[in-house]
Short mmCIF file of N, CA and C in Angstrom, two decimals:
data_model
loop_
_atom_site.label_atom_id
_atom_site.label_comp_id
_atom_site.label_asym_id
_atom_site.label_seq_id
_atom_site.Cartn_x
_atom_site.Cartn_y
_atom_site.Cartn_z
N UNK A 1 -7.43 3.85 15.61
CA UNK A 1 -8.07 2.55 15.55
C UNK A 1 -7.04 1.50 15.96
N UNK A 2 -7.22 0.56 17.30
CA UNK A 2 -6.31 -0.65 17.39
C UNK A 2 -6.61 -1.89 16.49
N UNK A 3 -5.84 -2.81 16.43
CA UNK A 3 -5.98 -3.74 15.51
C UNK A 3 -7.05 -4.40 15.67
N UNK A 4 -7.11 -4.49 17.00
CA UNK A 4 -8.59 -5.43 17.18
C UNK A 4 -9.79 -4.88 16.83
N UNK A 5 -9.65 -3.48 16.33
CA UNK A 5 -10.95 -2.52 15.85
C UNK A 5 -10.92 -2.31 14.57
N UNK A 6 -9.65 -2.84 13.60
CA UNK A 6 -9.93 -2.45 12.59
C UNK A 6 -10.66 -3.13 11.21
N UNK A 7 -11.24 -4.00 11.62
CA UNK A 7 -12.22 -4.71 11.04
C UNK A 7 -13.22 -4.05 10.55
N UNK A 8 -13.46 -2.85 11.90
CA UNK A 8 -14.64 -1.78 11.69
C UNK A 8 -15.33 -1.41 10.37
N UNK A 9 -13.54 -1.13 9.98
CA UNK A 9 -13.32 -0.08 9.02
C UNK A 9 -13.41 -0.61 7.90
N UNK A 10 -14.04 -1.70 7.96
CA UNK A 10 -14.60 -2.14 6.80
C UNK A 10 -16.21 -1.82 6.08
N UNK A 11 -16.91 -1.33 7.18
CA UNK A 11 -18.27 -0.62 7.17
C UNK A 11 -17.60 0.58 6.08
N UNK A 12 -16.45 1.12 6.44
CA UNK A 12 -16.38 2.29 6.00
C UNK A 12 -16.16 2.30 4.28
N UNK A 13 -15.60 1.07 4.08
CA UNK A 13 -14.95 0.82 2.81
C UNK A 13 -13.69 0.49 3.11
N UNK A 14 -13.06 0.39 3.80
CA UNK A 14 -11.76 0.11 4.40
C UNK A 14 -11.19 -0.94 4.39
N UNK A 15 -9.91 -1.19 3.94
CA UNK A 15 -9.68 -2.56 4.14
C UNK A 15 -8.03 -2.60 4.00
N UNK A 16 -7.34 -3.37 5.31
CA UNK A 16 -6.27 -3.63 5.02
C UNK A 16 -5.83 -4.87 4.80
N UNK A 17 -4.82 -5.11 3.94
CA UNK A 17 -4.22 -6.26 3.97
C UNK A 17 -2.45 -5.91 3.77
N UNK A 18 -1.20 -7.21 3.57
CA UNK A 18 -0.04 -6.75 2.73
C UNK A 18 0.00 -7.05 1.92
N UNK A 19 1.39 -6.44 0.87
CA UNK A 19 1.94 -7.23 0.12
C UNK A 19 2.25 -8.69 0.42
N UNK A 20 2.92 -9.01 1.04
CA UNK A 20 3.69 -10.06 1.68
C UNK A 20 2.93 -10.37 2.85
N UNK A 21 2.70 -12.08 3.09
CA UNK A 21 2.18 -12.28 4.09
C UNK A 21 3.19 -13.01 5.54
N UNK A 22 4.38 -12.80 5.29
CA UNK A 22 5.56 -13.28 6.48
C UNK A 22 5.96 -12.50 7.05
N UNK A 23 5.59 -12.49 8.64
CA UNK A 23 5.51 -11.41 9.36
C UNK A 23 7.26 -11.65 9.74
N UNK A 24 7.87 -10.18 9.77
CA UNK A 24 9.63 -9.85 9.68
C UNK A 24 9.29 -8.44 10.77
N UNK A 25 10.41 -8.28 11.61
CA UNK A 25 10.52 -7.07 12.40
C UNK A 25 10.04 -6.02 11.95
N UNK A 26 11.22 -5.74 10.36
CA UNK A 26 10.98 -4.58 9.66
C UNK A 26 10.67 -5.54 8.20
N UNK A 27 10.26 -4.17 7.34
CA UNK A 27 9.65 -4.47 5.97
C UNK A 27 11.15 -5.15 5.17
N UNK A 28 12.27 -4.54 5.40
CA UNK A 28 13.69 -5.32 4.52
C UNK A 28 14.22 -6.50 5.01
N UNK A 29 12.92 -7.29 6.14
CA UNK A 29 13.22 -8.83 6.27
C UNK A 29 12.78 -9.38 5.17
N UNK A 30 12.01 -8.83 4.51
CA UNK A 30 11.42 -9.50 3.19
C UNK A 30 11.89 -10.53 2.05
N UNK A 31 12.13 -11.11 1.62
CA UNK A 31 12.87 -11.64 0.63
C UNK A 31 11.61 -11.37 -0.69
N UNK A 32 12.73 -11.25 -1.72
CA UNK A 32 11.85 -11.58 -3.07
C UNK A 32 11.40 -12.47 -3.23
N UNK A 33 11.76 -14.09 -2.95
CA UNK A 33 10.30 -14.98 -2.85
C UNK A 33 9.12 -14.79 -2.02
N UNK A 34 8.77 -13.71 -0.76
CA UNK A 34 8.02 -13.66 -0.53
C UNK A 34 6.89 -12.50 -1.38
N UNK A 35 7.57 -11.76 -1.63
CA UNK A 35 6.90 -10.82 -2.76
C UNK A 35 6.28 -12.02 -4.26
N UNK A 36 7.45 -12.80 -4.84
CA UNK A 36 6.94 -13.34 -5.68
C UNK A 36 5.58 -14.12 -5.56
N UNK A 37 5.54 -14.81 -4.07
CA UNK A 37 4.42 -15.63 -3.63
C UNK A 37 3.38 -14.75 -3.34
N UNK A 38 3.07 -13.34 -2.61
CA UNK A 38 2.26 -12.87 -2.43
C UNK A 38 1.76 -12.10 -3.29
N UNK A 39 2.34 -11.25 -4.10
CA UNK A 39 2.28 -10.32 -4.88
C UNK A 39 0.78 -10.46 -5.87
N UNK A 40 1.25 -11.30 -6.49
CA UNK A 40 0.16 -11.99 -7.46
C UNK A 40 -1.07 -12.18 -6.53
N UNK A 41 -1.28 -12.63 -5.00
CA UNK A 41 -1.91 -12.81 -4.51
C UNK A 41 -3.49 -11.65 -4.05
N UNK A 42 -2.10 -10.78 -3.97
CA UNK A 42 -2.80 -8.96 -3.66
C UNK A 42 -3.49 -8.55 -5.13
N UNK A 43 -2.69 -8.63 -6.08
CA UNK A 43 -3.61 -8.58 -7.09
C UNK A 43 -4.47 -8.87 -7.45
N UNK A 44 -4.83 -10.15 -7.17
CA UNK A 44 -6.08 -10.77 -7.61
C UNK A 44 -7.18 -10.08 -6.42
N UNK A 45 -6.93 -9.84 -5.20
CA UNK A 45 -7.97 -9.35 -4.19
C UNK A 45 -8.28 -8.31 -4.72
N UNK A 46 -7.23 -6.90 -4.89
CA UNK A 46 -7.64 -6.07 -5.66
C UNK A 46 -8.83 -6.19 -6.90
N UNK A 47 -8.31 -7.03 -7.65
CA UNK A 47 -9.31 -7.23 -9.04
C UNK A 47 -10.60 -7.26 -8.55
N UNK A 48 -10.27 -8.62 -7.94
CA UNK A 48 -12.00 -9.52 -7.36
C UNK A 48 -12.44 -8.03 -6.43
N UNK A 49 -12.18 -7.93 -5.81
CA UNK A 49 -13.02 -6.77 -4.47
C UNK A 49 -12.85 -5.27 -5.45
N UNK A 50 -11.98 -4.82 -5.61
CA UNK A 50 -11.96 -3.14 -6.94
C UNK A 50 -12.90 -2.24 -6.20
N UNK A 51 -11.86 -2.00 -5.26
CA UNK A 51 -12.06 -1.10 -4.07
C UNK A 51 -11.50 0.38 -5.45
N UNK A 52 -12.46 1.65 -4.28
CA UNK A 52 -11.52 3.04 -5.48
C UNK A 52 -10.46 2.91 -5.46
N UNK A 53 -9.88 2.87 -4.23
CA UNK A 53 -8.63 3.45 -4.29
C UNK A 53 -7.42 2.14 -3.42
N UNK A 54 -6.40 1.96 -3.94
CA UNK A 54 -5.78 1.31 -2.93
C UNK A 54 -4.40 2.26 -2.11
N UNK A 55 -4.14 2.11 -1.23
CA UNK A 55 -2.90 2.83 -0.37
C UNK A 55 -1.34 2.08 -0.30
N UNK A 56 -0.94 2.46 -0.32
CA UNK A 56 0.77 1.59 -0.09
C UNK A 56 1.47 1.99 0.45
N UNK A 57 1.38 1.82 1.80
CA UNK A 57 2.96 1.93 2.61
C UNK A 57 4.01 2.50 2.18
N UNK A 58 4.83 3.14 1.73
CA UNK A 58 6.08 3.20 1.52
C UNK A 58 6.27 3.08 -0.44
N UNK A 59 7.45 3.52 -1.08
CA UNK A 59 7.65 3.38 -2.04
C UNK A 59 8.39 1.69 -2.26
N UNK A 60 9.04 1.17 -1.16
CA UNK A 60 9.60 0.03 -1.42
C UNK A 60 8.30 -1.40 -1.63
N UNK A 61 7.76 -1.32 -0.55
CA UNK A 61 6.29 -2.11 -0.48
C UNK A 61 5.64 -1.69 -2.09
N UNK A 62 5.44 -0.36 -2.87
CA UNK A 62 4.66 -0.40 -4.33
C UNK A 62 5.63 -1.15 -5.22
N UNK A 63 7.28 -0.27 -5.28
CA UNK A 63 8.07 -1.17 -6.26
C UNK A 63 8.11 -2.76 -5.95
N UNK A 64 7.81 -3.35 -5.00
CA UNK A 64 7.80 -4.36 -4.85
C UNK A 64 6.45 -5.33 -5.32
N UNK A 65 5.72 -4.38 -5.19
CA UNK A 65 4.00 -5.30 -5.74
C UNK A 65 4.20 -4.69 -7.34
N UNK A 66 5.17 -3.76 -7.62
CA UNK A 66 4.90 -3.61 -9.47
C UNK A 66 5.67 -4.84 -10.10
N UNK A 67 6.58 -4.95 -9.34
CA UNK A 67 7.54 -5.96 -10.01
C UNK A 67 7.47 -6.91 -10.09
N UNK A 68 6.74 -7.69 -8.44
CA UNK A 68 6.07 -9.39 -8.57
C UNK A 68 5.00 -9.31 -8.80
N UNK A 69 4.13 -8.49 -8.62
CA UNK A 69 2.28 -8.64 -9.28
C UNK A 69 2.17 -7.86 -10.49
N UNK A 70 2.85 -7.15 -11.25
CA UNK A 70 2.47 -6.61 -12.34
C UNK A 70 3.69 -7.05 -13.37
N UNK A 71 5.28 -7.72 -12.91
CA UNK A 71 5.98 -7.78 -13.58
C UNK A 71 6.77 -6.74 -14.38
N UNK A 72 6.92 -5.52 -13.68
CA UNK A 72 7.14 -4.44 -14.62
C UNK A 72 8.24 -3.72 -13.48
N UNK A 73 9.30 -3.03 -13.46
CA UNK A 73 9.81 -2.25 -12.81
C UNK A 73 9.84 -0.70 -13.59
N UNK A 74 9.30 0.23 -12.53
CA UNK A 74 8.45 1.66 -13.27
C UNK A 74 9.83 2.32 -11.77
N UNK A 75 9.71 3.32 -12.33
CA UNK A 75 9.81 4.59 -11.15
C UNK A 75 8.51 5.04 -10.28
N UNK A 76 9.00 5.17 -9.59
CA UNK A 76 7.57 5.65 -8.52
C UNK A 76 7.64 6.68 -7.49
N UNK A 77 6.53 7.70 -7.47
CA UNK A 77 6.76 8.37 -6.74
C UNK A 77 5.84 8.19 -5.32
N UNK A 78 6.03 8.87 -4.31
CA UNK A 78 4.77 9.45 -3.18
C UNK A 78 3.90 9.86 -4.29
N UNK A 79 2.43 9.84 -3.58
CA UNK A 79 1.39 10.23 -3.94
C UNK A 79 0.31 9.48 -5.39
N UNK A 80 -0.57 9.95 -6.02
CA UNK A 80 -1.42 9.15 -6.96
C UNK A 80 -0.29 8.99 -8.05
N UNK A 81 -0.61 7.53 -8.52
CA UNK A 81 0.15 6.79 -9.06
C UNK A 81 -0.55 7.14 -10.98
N UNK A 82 0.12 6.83 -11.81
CA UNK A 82 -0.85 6.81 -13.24
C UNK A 82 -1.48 5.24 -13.25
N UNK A 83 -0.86 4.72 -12.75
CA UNK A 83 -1.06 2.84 -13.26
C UNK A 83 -1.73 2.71 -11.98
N UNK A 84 -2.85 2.00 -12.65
CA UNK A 84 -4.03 1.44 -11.71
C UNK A 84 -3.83 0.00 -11.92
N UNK A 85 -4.71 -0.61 -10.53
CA UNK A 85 -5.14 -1.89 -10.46
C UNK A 85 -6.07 -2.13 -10.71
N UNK A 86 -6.26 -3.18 -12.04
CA UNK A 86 -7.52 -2.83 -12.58
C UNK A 86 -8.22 -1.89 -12.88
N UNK A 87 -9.78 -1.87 -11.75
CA UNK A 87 -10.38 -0.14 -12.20
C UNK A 87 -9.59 0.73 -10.94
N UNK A 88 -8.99 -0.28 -9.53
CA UNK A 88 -8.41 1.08 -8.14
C UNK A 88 -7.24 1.74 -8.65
N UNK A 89 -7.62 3.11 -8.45
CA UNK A 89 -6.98 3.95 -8.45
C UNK A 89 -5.79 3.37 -6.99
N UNK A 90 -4.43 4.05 -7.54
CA UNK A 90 -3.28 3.70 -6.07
C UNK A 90 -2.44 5.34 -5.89
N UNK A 91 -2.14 4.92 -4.75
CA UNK A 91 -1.92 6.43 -3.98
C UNK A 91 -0.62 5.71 -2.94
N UNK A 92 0.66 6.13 -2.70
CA UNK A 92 1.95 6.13 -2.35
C UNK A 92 1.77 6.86 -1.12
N UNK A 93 1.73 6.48 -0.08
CA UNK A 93 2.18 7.40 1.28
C UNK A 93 3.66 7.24 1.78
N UNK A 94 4.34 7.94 2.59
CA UNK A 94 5.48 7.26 2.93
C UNK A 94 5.23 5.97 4.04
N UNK A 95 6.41 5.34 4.19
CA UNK A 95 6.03 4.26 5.03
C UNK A 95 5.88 5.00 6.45
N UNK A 96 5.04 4.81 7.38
CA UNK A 96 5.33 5.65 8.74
C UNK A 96 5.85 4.96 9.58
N UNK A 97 6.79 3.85 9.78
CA UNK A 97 7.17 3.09 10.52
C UNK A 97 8.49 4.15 11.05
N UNK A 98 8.77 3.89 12.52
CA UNK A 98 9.61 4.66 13.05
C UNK A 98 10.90 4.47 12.39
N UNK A 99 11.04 3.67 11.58
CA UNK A 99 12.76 3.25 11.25
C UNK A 99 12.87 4.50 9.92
N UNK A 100 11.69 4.41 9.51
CA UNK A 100 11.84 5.84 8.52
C UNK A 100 11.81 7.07 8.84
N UNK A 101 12.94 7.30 9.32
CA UNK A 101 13.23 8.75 9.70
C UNK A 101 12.80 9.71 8.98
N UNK A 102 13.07 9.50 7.84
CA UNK A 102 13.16 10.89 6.66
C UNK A 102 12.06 11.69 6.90
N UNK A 103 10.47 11.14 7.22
CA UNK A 103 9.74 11.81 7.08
C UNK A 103 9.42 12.13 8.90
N UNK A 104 9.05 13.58 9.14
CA UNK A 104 8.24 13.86 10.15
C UNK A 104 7.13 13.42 9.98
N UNK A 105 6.18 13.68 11.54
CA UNK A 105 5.18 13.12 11.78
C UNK A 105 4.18 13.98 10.84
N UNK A 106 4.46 15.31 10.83
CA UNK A 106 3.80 16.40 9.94
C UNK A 106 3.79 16.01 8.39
N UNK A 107 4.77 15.43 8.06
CA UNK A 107 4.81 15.24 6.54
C UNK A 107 4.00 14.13 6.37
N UNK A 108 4.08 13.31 7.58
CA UNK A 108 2.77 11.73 7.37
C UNK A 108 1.57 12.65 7.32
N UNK A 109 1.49 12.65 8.23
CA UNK A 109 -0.35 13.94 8.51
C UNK A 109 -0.49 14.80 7.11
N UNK A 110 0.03 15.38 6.50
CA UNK A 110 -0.04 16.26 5.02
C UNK A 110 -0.07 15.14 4.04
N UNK A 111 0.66 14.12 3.60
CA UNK A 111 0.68 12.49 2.73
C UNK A 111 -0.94 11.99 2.73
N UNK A 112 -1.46 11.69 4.56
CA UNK A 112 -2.25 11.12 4.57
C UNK A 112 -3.86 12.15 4.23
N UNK A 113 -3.54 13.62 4.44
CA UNK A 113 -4.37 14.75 3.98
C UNK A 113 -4.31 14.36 2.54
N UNK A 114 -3.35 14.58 1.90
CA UNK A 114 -3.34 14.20 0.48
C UNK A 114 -4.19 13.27 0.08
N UNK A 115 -4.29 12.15 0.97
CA UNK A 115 -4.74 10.91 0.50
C UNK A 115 -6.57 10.99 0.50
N UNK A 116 -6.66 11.20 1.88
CA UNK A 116 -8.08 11.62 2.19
C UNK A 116 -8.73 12.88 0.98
N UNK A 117 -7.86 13.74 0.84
CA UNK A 117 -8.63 14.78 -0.42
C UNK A 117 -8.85 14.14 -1.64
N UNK A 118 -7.86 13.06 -2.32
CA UNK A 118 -8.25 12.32 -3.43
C UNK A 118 -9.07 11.38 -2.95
N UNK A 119 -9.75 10.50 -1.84
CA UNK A 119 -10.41 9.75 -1.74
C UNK A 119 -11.74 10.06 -1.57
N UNK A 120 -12.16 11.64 -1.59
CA UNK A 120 -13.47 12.52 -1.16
C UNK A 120 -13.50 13.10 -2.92
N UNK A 121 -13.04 12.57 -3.94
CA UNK A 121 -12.95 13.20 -5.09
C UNK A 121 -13.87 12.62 -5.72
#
């Protein structure tokens, strides 16, 4: 799906948005005031809309929405989370941006299998 199509995917139930709304090269242009300003922001969409499930980029992008939108610093892993938003269930993929090496393309494709099998649950 290109960006200009992914609106679509809102028929589907789909919906993206960020944490942070200041667009940076990479995700560690970020500053913590922009998390502090958005954070809270994502939360409340979550609440109001309480979609099943929400997705998160990367483990840095979740520790970052636990800490400015929930106020709490937790450990976190990949995959379904215990702490929900509101009633959405949240689910950890790795980030797939090319700067994250660590993971192959195969380990995204198996993350995002993961994701799709809990979202057909």
């Amino acid at each position: 799906v290109t960006s200009e199509e992914d609106a679509t995917l809102l028929d589907d139930g789909i919906g993206f948005t960020d944490v942070a709304k200041r667009p940076t090269p990479m995700g560690s242009g970020l500053r913590a005031a922009d998390f502090r300003q958005w954070a809270p922001v994502l939360k409340d969409k979550i609440i109001r809309y309480s979609p099943k499930l929400v997705c998160f980029h990367g483990l840095m992008a979740y520790k970052a929405y636990l800490q400015h939108g929930e106020g709490v610093k937790e450990q976190a892993q990949l995959g379904l989370q215990q702490r929900t938003i509101g009633f959405s269930a949240v689910f950890v993929v790795p980030n797939p941006s090319p700067a994250n090496a660590k993971y192959s393309l195969n380990d995204l494709a198996e993350w995002y299998g993961r994701l799709r099998e809990f979202s057909q649950q």
